[in-house]
Each structure stands twice: as C-alpha cells, then as structure tokens.
C-alpha cells in the first residue's frame, strides 16, 4: 500500500519515515530518526546556552551567552576575537613585548568611537541620565564622526556637546555648566561644538524655558510642591509680561524660586539657590530687582503667604 505522506526535500526528516519526530543527540551533534535510528543530520550546531544562569543573580552581565551583543554603531569590530593578557613565557618575545595584541584587531575609527561612547556613558552616570539619552548621544556622535564635519575638534568636546544636545532633544535639558562639571572640556569649547553640530547635522533643539529646570532645582533645594508651583507661575508670568527682557531662563527660574521661597515658610538664600542653579548671586539679584515691583501680579491667587509681599527682601 502506498504511503499517504509525502517527502519534503526542504525539510530535515528521515527519507523512510518523513513524519517521524527526530531525536537530537547534543553530545554527538546528530539528529536521529526515532523509528529506524537513521542519522539524518550530523554536526548540528547547539543553540543552547554556554553556561547556566539563574534569575536571582544581580550582576549586570548575562552569563548564558559569550560576549556582548552586536553594536550597530560600530563597523563590526565588536565581534572580533579579543586576546587576553598572556601569563607564560611564550606570550612575550625576547624584549618583553606581548606577541599578540588586540590593537591590530580593531581599526582606528572604531577605537575612537568606543572611547567616545565610554566617555559619554561616564558623563551620563555622573549626572544620573537615563539610557535613552546615552543612546541618542551615541547616535549623534556617530553621525558627526562619519560625516567628518568637525575636523580639528577633540572627541571629548564633541561627545560633551552631543550629550548636551541629546538632553535638550529628550526634553530633560541640562545647563552648559552641568555638562562642563562632569566633562574635561571648557564651557566655551562645548558651546562652539554645539553650534557646529547643529549646523552640520541640520538639526535643531527646542528653546529652553524656565519650566525645564524648575522641578529639578526645587527638588534639589528640598522645597515643597506649593513653592514649586508658585515659582513656576511667577517665572511664566514674568516672561509673558516681558518683565525680564534679555535674561536667561535659568536666571529667571532662580529668581522666581528665591521670591517664592521668601514668601513661604521654607526660605532659601540666594547662595543656596545659586549653587544649585549654577548662577551667581548677582545674577539672581538683577532678575529679582526687575520682578519685585510686579510681585503682586506674579504670585498665583491661591498662594498662602507666610511673609507678605510688602515685607519681601528689597535689593
């Protein structure tokens, strides 16, 4: 009687028993027919894990796989073999130089990218930036590096500027002073690279507003939500009424925080606010002088004054 099953040439199966399940011998790397014992395939690649892994392990590296994942920002050098340090006499020549070096396995372009990515990651860790910002900064640096648009500029300066742009584009801007504090580059050089990158990549960033920094500054100062809401309202009204023309959003935000805190029970000095905001005391005083005559119209109507407006400090 003819068999009703049909042999599929594209399917790995037994020619005599195409419907029979195959048994995999992982030790020998063979696939064996469960009916007749015919070895259908040999030298099968084991796709299982190299080591056992446990879910309660807290290390950040998954030991079930050898090596890290492929990095799409690199040209393939992350998949090459890395030679470990030698320990025997055969690893060194007569002059004590290592016979096998990793420098030859990676081109200079990928080496520069890896060093820049490490620098961006280190700066982001110092100011607690999330991974999404680091990835965006890495992509920006990759575009600048491939386009060769900023020849003559140091990679550290370009990396710092890319991190600053990534923060602005992700909606969590940081000041130049904050980036400069975690970088080895001057504020002026970061600013120059920032403008050159925007021009080279033909991209843009949203304008900085006082609300971008208000919640972070108030949180670092330990101010309650009532003071934060009042400071946000004061800064927004001051900009709408054009009371502080030509002043940077950071100085306006610092002056608004000072005014709101002085009217509440949680008072903060100009020096405390200046240290957090990264602005000088005199800068806060200049913005506060412009805002003080209009204080009655700047405060929100539901604000509970601990200190009346007429008793606020006069500069």
Coordinates of C-alpha atoms in Angstrom, one line a residue:
X1 CA 0.0 0.0 0.0
X2 CA 1.4 3.3 -1.0
X3 CA 2.2 5.8 1.8
X4 CA 0.0 8.8 2.1
X5 CA 2.8 11.0 3.5
X6 CA 5.0 13.0 1.0
X7 CA 8.7 13.6 1.4
X8 CA 9.7 17.3 1.5
X9 CA 13.2 17.9 0.2
X10 CA 13.4 21.2 2.1
X11 CA 12.6 19.6 5.4
X12 CA 15.1 17.8 7.6
X13 CA 13.5 14.4 8.1
X14 CA 14.0 10.7 7.6
X15 CA 13.6 9.7 3.9
X16 CA 11.8 6.5 5.0
X17 CA 9.7 8.0 7.8
X18 CA 9.2 11.7 7.0
X19 CA 6.5 12.1 9.7
X20 CA 8.6 10.6 12.5
X21 CA 10.0 13.0 15.1
X22 CA 13.7 13.4 15.2
X23 CA 15.8 12.9 18.3
X24 CA 18.8 15.3 18.8
X25 CA 21.9 13.9 20.4
X26 CA 23.5 17.1 21.7
X27 CA 26.7 15.4 22.8
X28 CA 27.4 13.9 19.3
X29 CA 25.7 16.7 17.4
X30 CA 23.4 14.2 15.5
X31 CA 19.8 14.1 14.5
X32 CA 18.4 10.6 14.6
X33 CA 15.1 9.2 13.3
X34 CA 13.0 7.8 16.2
X35 CA 11.6 5.0 14.0
X36 CA 14.6 3.4 12.3
X37 CA 17.6 5.1 14.0
X38 CA 18.9 6.6 10.8
X39 CA 21.3 9.5 11.4
X40 CA 19.6 12.3 9.4
X41 CA 21.9 15.2 10.2
X42 CA 25.4 15.4 11.8
X43 CA 27.4 18.2 13.3
X44 CA 24.4 20.1 14.3
X45 CA 25.1 23.5 16.0
X46 CA 24.0 23.6 19.6
X47 CA 21.9 26.8 20.1
X48 CA 21.7 26.3 23.8
X49 CA 23.4 28.4 26.5
X50 CA 27.1 28.0 27.2
X51 CA 26.6 28.3 30.9
X52 CA 23.8 28.0 33.4
X53 CA 22.2 31.2 34.6
X54 CA 19.9 31.9 37.5
X55 CA 17.3 34.6 37.7
X56 CA 18.3 35.8 41.2
X57 CA 21.8 36.8 40.1
X58 CA 22.2 40.6 40.4
X59 CA 25.2 41.0 38.1
X60 CA 24.5 43.2 35.1
X61 CA 26.0 40.6 32.7
X62 CA 24.1 37.6 31.4
X63 CA 26.5 34.6 31.7
X64 CA 24.3 32.4 29.5
X65 CA 26.0 33.9 26.4
X66 CA 29.6 34.5 25.5
X67 CA 30.4 38.2 24.8
X68 CA 28.1 41.2 24.5
X69 CA 25.5 41.9 21.8
X70 CA 26.4 43.4 18.4
X71 CA 26.7 47.2 18.5
X72 CA 25.1 48.7 15.3
X73 CA 27.1 51.9 15.8
X74 CA 30.4 50.0 15.2
X75 CA 31.7 48.6 11.9
X76 CA 31.9 45.0 13.2
X77 CA 34.9 45.3 15.3
X78 CA 32.9 44.4 18.4
X79 CA 32.5 40.9 17.0
X80 CA 36.2 40.2 16.7
X81 CA 38.2 38.0 19.0
X82 CA 39.8 39.8 21.9
X83 CA 43.1 38.3 23.1
X84 CA 43.5 38.1 26.8
X85 CA 46.8 39.0 28.6
X86 CA 49.5 36.4 28.4
X87 CA 50.8 34.7 31.5
X88 CA 53.5 32.4 30.2
X89 CA 57.0 32.9 28.7
X90 CA 55.5 32.0 25.2
X91 CA 53.3 35.1 25.3
X92 CA 56.3 37.5 25.1
X93 CA 59.3 37.9 22.9
X94 CA 62.9 38.3 23.9
X95 CA 62.3 42.1 24.5
X96 CA 59.3 41.5 26.8
X97 CA 56.8 42.7 24.3
X98 CA 53.5 40.8 24.0
X99 CA 53.4 38.7 20.9
X100 CA 49.6 39.0 20.5
X101 CA 48.0 42.4 20.8
X102 CA 44.4 43.5 20.4
X103 CA 45.3 46.7 18.8
X104 CA 45.5 45.0 15.4
X105 CA 42.0 43.6 15.6
X106 CA 40.3 47.0 15.7
X107 CA 40.7 49.9 13.3
X108 CA 41.3 53.4 14.5
X109 CA 37.8 54.6 13.6
X110 CA 36.0 52.0 15.8
X111 CA 38.6 52.6 18.6
X112 CA 37.8 56.3 18.6
X113 CA 34.0 55.5 18.6
X114 CA 34.4 53.2 21.6
X115 CA 36.4 55.7 23.6
X116 CA 33.8 58.4 22.9
X117 CA 30.9 56.1 23.9
X118 CA 32.7 55.3 27.1
X119 CA 33.2 59.0 27.8
X120 CA 29.5 59.7 27.1
X121 CA 28.4 56.9 29.4
X122 CA 30.7 58.0 32.2
X123 CA 29.4 61.6 32.0
X124 CA 25.8 60.4 32.0
X125 CA 26.4 58.3 35.0
X126 CA 27.8 61.2 37.0
X127 CA 24.6 63.3 36.5
X128 CA 22.2 60.3 36.5
X129 CA 20.9 60.4 33.0
X130 CA 18.8 57.5 31.6
X131 CA 19.9 55.1 28.9
X132 CA 17.7 56.7 26.2
X133 CA 19.8 59.9 26.4
X134 CA 23.0 58.0 26.2
X135 CA 21.8 56.1 23.1
X136 CA 20.8 59.4 21.4
X137 CA 24.1 61.0 22.2
X138 CA 25.9 58.0 20.8
X139 CA 23.9 58.2 17.6
X140 CA 24.7 61.9 17.3
X141 CA 28.4 61.3 17.8
X142 CA 28.3 58.5 15.2
X143 CA 26.7 60.9 12.6
X144 CA 29.3 63.6 13.3
X145 CA 32.2 61.1 13.2
X146 CA 31.1 59.5 9.9
X147 CA 30.4 62.9 8.3
X148 CA 33.8 64.2 9.3
X149 CA 32.2 67.6 9.8
X150 CA 34.2 68.7 12.9
X151 CA 37.8 68.1 11.9
X152 CA 40.3 69.6 14.4
X153 CA 37.9 69.4 17.4
X154 CA 38.7 66.9 20.1
X155 CA 36.4 63.9 20.5
X156 CA 35.8 64.7 24.2
X157 CA 34.4 68.1 23.2
X158 CA 32.2 66.6 20.5
X159 CA 31.0 63.9 23.0
X160 CA 30.1 66.6 25.6
X161 CA 28.2 68.6 23.0
X162 CA 26.4 65.5 21.8
X163 CA 25.3 64.7 25.3
X164 CA 24.0 68.3 25.8
X165 CA 22.0 68.1 22.5
X166 CA 20.6 64.7 23.5
X167 CA 19.4 66.1 26.8
X168 CA 17.7 69.0 25.0
X169 CA 16.1 66.8 22.4
X170 CA 14.8 64.3 25.0
X171 CA 13.1 67.1 27.0
X172 CA 15.4 67.0 30.0
X173 CA 17.8 69.8 29.3
X174 CA 20.9 70.4 31.3
X175 CA 22.9 73.6 31.5
X176 CA 26.3 74.0 30.0
X177 CA 27.8 74.3 33.4
X178 CA 26.3 70.9 34.5
X179 CA 27.8 69.3 31.4
X180 CA 31.1 71.1 31.9
X181 CA 31.2 69.9 35.5
X182 CA 31.3 66.3 34.5
X183 CA 33.5 66.8 31.5
X184 CA 37.1 67.8 30.9
X185 CA 36.2 70.4 28.4
X186 CA 35.7 74.1 28.9
X187 CA 32.2 75.7 28.6
X188 CA 33.3 77.8 25.6
X189 CA 34.5 74.8 23.6
X190 CA 31.3 72.8 24.3
X191 CA 29.3 75.8 23.1
X192 CA 31.3 76.0 19.9
X193 CA 30.9 72.3 19.2
X194 CA 27.2 72.6 20.0
X195 CA 26.7 75.2 17.3
X196 CA 28.8 73.3 14.8
X197 CA 27.0 70.1 15.3
X198 CA 23.6 71.6 14.8
X199 CA 24.8 73.2 11.6
X200 CA 26.5 70.1 10.3
X201 CA 23.6 67.7 11.0
X202 CA 21.0 70.3 10.0
X203 CA 19.0 69.6 13.2
X204 CA 17.6 71.8 15.9
X205 CA 16.6 71.8 19.5
X206 CA 13.7 73.3 21.3
X207 CA 14.2 76.6 23.1
X208 CA 14.9 76.4 26.9
X209 CA 12.1 77.6 29.1
X210 CA 12.0 78.3 32.8
X211 CA 9.8 75.2 33.4
X212 CA 12.5 72.9 32.1
X213 CA 14.6 73.4 35.2
X214 CA 12.1 74.4 37.9
X215 CA 11.1 70.9 39.2
X216 CA 14.8 69.8 39.4
X217 CA 16.0 72.9 41.1
X218 CA 13.2 72.9 43.7
X219 CA 13.7 69.2 44.3
X220 CA 17.4 69.7 44.9
X221 CA 16.6 72.5 47.3
X222 CA 14.1 70.4 49.2
X223 CA 11.2 72.8 48.6
X224 CA 7.6 71.7 48.8
X225 CA 5.2 71.4 45.8
X226 CA 3.4 74.6 46.9
X227 CA 6.6 76.7 46.5
X228 CA 7.4 74.9 43.2
X229 CA 4.0 75.7 41.7
X230 CA 4.3 79.3 42.8
X231 CA 7.8 79.7 41.4
X232 CA 6.7 78.2 38.1
X233 CA 3.8 80.6 38.0
X234 CA 6.0 83.6 38.8
X235 CA 8.6 82.7 36.1
X236 CA 5.9 82.1 33.5
X237 CA 4.1 85.4 34.2
X238 CA 7.3 87.3 34.3
X239 CA 8.2 86.1 30.8
X240 CA 4.6 86.7 29.5
X241 CA 4.6 90.3 30.8
X242 CA 8.1 90.9 29.4
X243 CA 9.4 91.9 32.8
X244 CA 12.8 90.3 32.4
X245 CA 13.9 91.0 28.9
X246 CA 17.2 89.6 27.9
X247 CA 17.6 87.4 30.9
X248 CA 18.4 83.7 30.6
X249 CA 15.7 81.2 31.6
X250 CA 18.0 79.8 34.3
X251 CA 18.4 83.2 36.0
X252 CA 14.7 83.9 35.8
X253 CA 13.9 80.5 37.3
X254 CA 16.4 81.1 40.1
X255 CA 14.9 84.5 40.9
X256 CA 11.4 83.1 40.8
X257 CA 12.4 80.3 43.3
X258 CA 14.0 82.9 45.5
X259 CA 10.9 85.1 45.5
X260 CA 8.5 82.2 46.1
X261 CA 10.7 80.7 48.9
X262 CA 11.0 84.1 50.7
X263 CA 7.2 84.4 50.7
X264 CA 6.8 80.9 52.2
X265 CA 7.9 79.2 55.4
X266 CA 10.7 77.3 53.5
X267 CA 13.1 80.2 52.8
X268 CA 16.3 79.7 50.8
X269 CA 19.1 82.2 50.4
X270 CA 20.5 83.4 47.1
X271 CA 23.7 81.5 47.6
X272 CA 21.8 78.2 48.2
X273 CA 19.8 78.7 45.0
X274 CA 22.8 79.9 43.0
X275 CA 24.8 76.8 43.9
X276 CA 22.0 74.5 42.7
X277 CA 21.1 76.6 39.6
X278 CA 24.7 77.3 38.7
X279 CA 24.3 81.1 38.5
X280 CA 26.0 83.8 40.5
X281 CA 24.3 85.7 43.4
X282 CA 24.4 89.0 41.5
X283 CA 22.6 87.4 38.5
X284 CA 19.8 86.3 40.8
X285 CA 19.6 89.8 42.3
X286 CA 19.4 91.5 39.0
X287 CA 16.5 89.4 37.8
X288 CA 14.8 89.7 41.2
X289 CA 15.1 93.5 41.1
X290 CA 13.1 93.5 37.8
X291 CA 10.5 91.2 39.2
X292 CA 10.0 92.7 42.6
X293 CA 7.9 95.8 41.6
X294 CA 5.4 93.4 39.9
X295 CA 5.3 90.8 42.7
X296 CA 1.6 91.3 43.4
X297 CA 0.7 90.3 39.8
X298 CA 3.2 87.4 39.6
X299 CA 2.1 85.2 42.5
X300 CA -0.8 82.8 41.9
X301 CA -4.1 83.8 43.6
X302 CA -4.3 80.7 45.8
X303 CA -0.8 81.1 47.3
X304 CA -0.6 81.1 51.1
X305 CA 1.8 83.8 52.2
X306 CA 3.9 83.3 55.2
X307 CA 5.6 86.6 54.6
X308 CA 3.5 89.4 53.0
X309 CA 4.6 90.9 49.7
X310 CA 5.5 94.2 51.2
X311 CA 7.9 92.5 53.6
X312 CA 9.8 90.6 50.9
X313 CA 13.5 91.5 50.7
X314 CA 14.3 94.6 48.6
X315 CA 17.6 94.7 46.7

